[in-house]
CSV table of C-alpha atoms in Angstrom, one decimal:
chain,number,residue,atom,x,y,z
A,5,MET,CA,-7.1,22.3,6.1
A,6,SER,CA,-5.6,18.9,5.2
A,7,PRO,CA,-5.2,16.2,8.0
A,8,ALA,CA,-1.4,16.4,7.8
A,9,ASN,CA,-1.6,20.1,8.9
A,10,ARG,CA,-3.2,19.0,12.2
A,11,VAL,CA,-0.2,16.7,13.1
A,12,PRO,CA,2.6,18.6,14.8
A,13,LEU,CA,5.9,18.7,13.0
A,14,ASP,CA,7.7,16.8,15.7
A,15,ASP,CA,5.2,14.0,15.4
A,16,LEU,CA,5.6,14.0,11.6
A,17,VAL,CA,9.3,13.4,12.0
A,18,ARG,CA,8.7,10.5,14.3
A,19,LEU,CA,5.9,9.1,12.2
A,20,ARG,CA,8.2,9.2,9.1
A,21,ARG,CA,10.8,7.2,11.1
A,22,ALA,CA,8.2,4.5,11.7
A,23,ARG,CA,7.0,4.6,8.1
A,24,ASP,CA,10.6,4.2,6.9
A,25,ARG,CA,10.9,1.2,9.2
A,26,MET,CA,7.8,-0.4,7.6
A,27,ASP,CA,9.3,0.3,4.1
A,28,ARG,CA,12.6,-1.4,5.1
A,29,GLU,CA,11.4,-4.2,7.3
A,30,TYR,CA,8.1,-5.1,5.7
A,31,ALA,CA,8.9,-8.8,5.9
A,32,GLN,CA,9.5,-8.7,9.6
A,33,PRO,CA,6.7,-9.3,12.2
A,34,LEU,CA,5.8,-5.6,12.8
A,35,ASP,CA,2.9,-4.6,15.0
A,36,VAL,CA,1.5,-1.2,16.2
A,37,PRO,CA,3.2,-1.3,19.6
A,38,ALA,CA,6.6,-1.9,18.0
A,39,LEU,CA,6.1,0.8,15.4
A,40,ALA,CA,4.8,3.2,18.1
A,41,ARG,CA,8.0,2.6,20.1
A,42,THR,CA,10.0,3.5,16.9
A,43,ALA,CA,8.0,6.8,16.8
A,44,LEU,CA,8.4,7.3,20.6
A,45,MET,CA,4.6,7.4,21.0
A,46,SER,CA,1.9,5.4,22.7
A,47,SER,CA,0.1,2.9,20.5
A,48,GLY,CA,-3.1,4.9,20.4
A,49,HIS,CA,-1.5,8.2,19.7
A,50,PHE,CA,0.7,6.6,17.0
A,51,SER,CA,-2.3,5.0,15.2
A,52,ARG,CA,-4.4,8.3,15.3
A,53,SER,CA,-1.5,10.5,14.2
A,54,PHE,CA,-0.4,8.1,11.5
A,55,ARG,CA,-3.9,8.0,10.0
A,56,ALA,CA,-4.2,11.8,10.2
A,57,ALA,CA,-0.8,12.3,8.5
A,58,TYR,CA,-1.0,9.6,5.8
A,59,GLY,CA,-4.7,8.9,5.3
A,60,GLU,CA,-4.6,5.3,6.3
A,61,THR,CA,-3.8,3.1,9.3
A,62,PRO,CA,-0.4,1.8,10.0
A,63,TYR,CA,-1.6,-1.8,9.2
A,64,SER,CA,-3.1,-0.7,5.9
A,65,TYR,CA,0.1,1.0,4.9
A,66,LEU,CA,2.2,-2.0,5.9
A,67,MET,CA,0.0,-4.4,4.0
A,68,THR,CA,0.1,-2.2,0.9
A,69,ARG,CA,3.9,-2.4,1.0
A,70,ARG,CA,3.8,-6.2,1.4
A,71,ILE,CA,1.4,-6.6,-1.5
A,72,GLU,CA,3.6,-4.3,-3.6
A,73,ARG,CA,6.6,-6.6,-3.0
A,74,ALA,CA,4.5,-9.7,-3.4
A,75,LYS,CA,3.5,-8.5,-6.9
A,76,ALA,CA,7.1,-8.1,-7.9
A,77,LEU,CA,7.9,-11.6,-6.6
A,78,LEU,CA,4.9,-13.1,-8.3
A,79,ARG,CA,5.8,-11.5,-11.6
A,80,ARG,CA,9.2,-13.3,-11.4
A,81,GLY,CA,7.3,-16.6,-11.4
A,82,ASP,CA,9.9,-18.7,-9.6
A,83,LEU,CA,8.2,-18.8,-6.2
A,84,SER,CA,4.8,-20.3,-5.2
A,85,VAL,CA,2.1,-18.1,-3.7
A,86,THR,CA,2.8,-19.6,-0.3
A,87,GLU,CA,6.5,-18.9,-0.6
A,88,VAL,CA,5.7,-15.3,-1.6
A,89,CYS,CA,3.2,-14.9,1.3
A,90,MET,CA,5.9,-15.9,3.8
A,91,ALA,CA,8.7,-13.9,2.0
A,92,VAL,CA,6.7,-10.6,2.4
A,93,GLY,CA,6.0,-11.2,6.1
A,94,CYS,CA,2.5,-12.5,6.1
A,95,THR,CA,1.8,-15.6,8.3
A,96,SER,CA,-1.7,-16.5,7.0
A,97,LEU,CA,-2.1,-17.5,3.3
A,98,GLY,CA,-5.8,-16.9,3.6
A,99,SER,CA,-5.4,-13.3,4.9
A,100,PHE,CA,-2.7,-12.6,2.3
A,101,SER,CA,-4.8,-13.9,-0.6
A,102,THR,CA,-7.9,-11.9,0.6
A,103,ARG,CA,-5.9,-8.7,1.0
A,104,PHE,CA,-4.1,-9.2,-2.3
A,105,THR,CA,-7.4,-9.8,-4.2
A,106,GLU,CA,-8.9,-6.7,-2.5
A,107,LEU,CA,-6.0,-4.4,-3.6
A,108,VAL,CA,-5.1,-5.9,-7.0
A,109,GLY,CA,-8.4,-7.2,-8.2
A,110,GLN,CA,-7.3,-10.7,-8.9
A,111,SER,CA,-6.0,-13.6,-6.8
A,112,PRO,CA,-2.3,-14.1,-6.3
A,113,SER,CA,-2.2,-17.3,-8.3
A,114,ALA,CA,-4.1,-15.6,-11.2
A,115,TYR,CA,-1.7,-12.6,-11.0
A,116,ARG,CA,1.3,-15.0,-11.0
A,117,ALA,CA,-0.1,-16.8,-14.1
A,118,GLY,CA,-0.7,-13.5,-16.0
A,119,ASP,CA,1.5,-12.1,-18.8
A,120,HIS,CA,3.9,-9.6,-17.4
A,121,GLU,CA,6.1,-9.1,-20.5
A,122,GLU,CA,4.8,-5.6,-21.3
A,123,GLY,CA,6.4,-4.3,-18.1
A,124,ALA,CA,9.7,-6.2,-18.5
A,125,ALA,CA,11.5,-3.3,-20.2
A,126,ILE,CA,10.2,-0.6,-17.7
A,127,PRO,CA,12.7,0.6,-15.1
A,128,ALA,CA,12.0,-0.7,-11.6
A,129,CYS,CA,11.3,2.7,-10.2
A,130,ILE,CA,8.6,3.3,-12.8
A,131,ALA,CA,7.2,-0.2,-12.5
A,132,LYS,CA,6.8,0.3,-8.8
A,133,ILE,CA,4.6,3.4,-9.4
A,134,ARG,CA,2.7,1.8,-12.2
A,135,THR,CA,1.9,-1.4,-10.3
A,136,ARG,CA,1.2,0.1,-6.9
A,137,PRO,CA,-1.8,-1.5,-5.3
A,138,VAL,CA,-4.8,0.7,-4.9
A,139,ARG,CA,-7.9,-0.3,-2.9
A,140,ARG,CA,-10.7,-1.1,-5.3
A,141,ALA,CA,-13.0,1.4,-3.6
A,142,GLU,CA,-10.5,4.2,-4.1
A,143,ALA,CA,-10.0,3.1,-7.8
A,144,LYS,CA,-13.8,3.3,-8.3
A,145,GLU,CA,-14.0,6.8,-6.8
A,146,THR,CA,-11.1,8.0,-9.0
A,147,ALA,CA,-12.7,6.5,-12.1
A,148,LYS,CA,-16.0,8.2,-11.3
A,149,GLU,CA,-14.3,11.6,-10.8
A,150,ALA,CA,-12.4,11.2,-14.1
A,151,ALA,CA,-15.7,10.4,-15.9
A,152,LYS,CA,-17.4,13.4,-14.5
A,153,GLY,CA,-14.5,15.6,-15.5
A,154,ALA,CA,-14.5,14.1,-19.1
A,155,ARG,CA,-18.3,14.8,-19.5
A,156,ARG,CA,-17.8,18.4,-18.4
A,157,ASP,CA,-15.1,18.9,-20.9
A,158,GLY,CA,-17.3,17.8,-23.8
A,159,ALA,CA,-16.0,14.3,-24.2
A,160,PRO,CA,-18.1,11.5,-25.6
A,161,GLY,CA,-21.0,10.9,-23.2
A,162,ALA,CA,-21.4,14.5,-22.3
A,163,PRO,CA,-24.9,15.8,-22.4
A,164,VAL,CA,-25.7,17.9,-25.5
A,165,ALA,CA,-27.3,21.3,-24.9
């Protein structure tokens, strides 16, 4: 049984309302009590239900949205890292840089300096999917699972019988 199946349908509707608010207002100062009020829940119930439904905490989800937007602003190249940090709703440059590096695998300034020409012709909706931040631990697990599957399928590196 998946975690989302344990969250009542009425709660899912209210959780979606709060998640939609995070997507729209990512640059605003949002905290768990404010989001819980949007979902008409107590803070504790909101946090537990959100994690059960979406597999991550509300804070983690919000920071992923902020980093997604920061990546788009940094690719443009016309704003400094500090300006991008403030534009996406982060108040601490240090926390922003740490979280960005954790999710993207390089610092915001290194990402900004990188070559982003290959993605210039890709429609924004596809670019958003392609460049979505993934926690490095999750990326490593996905890569391990893919490697195991490739070895079972007889790909290079598979044990020879």
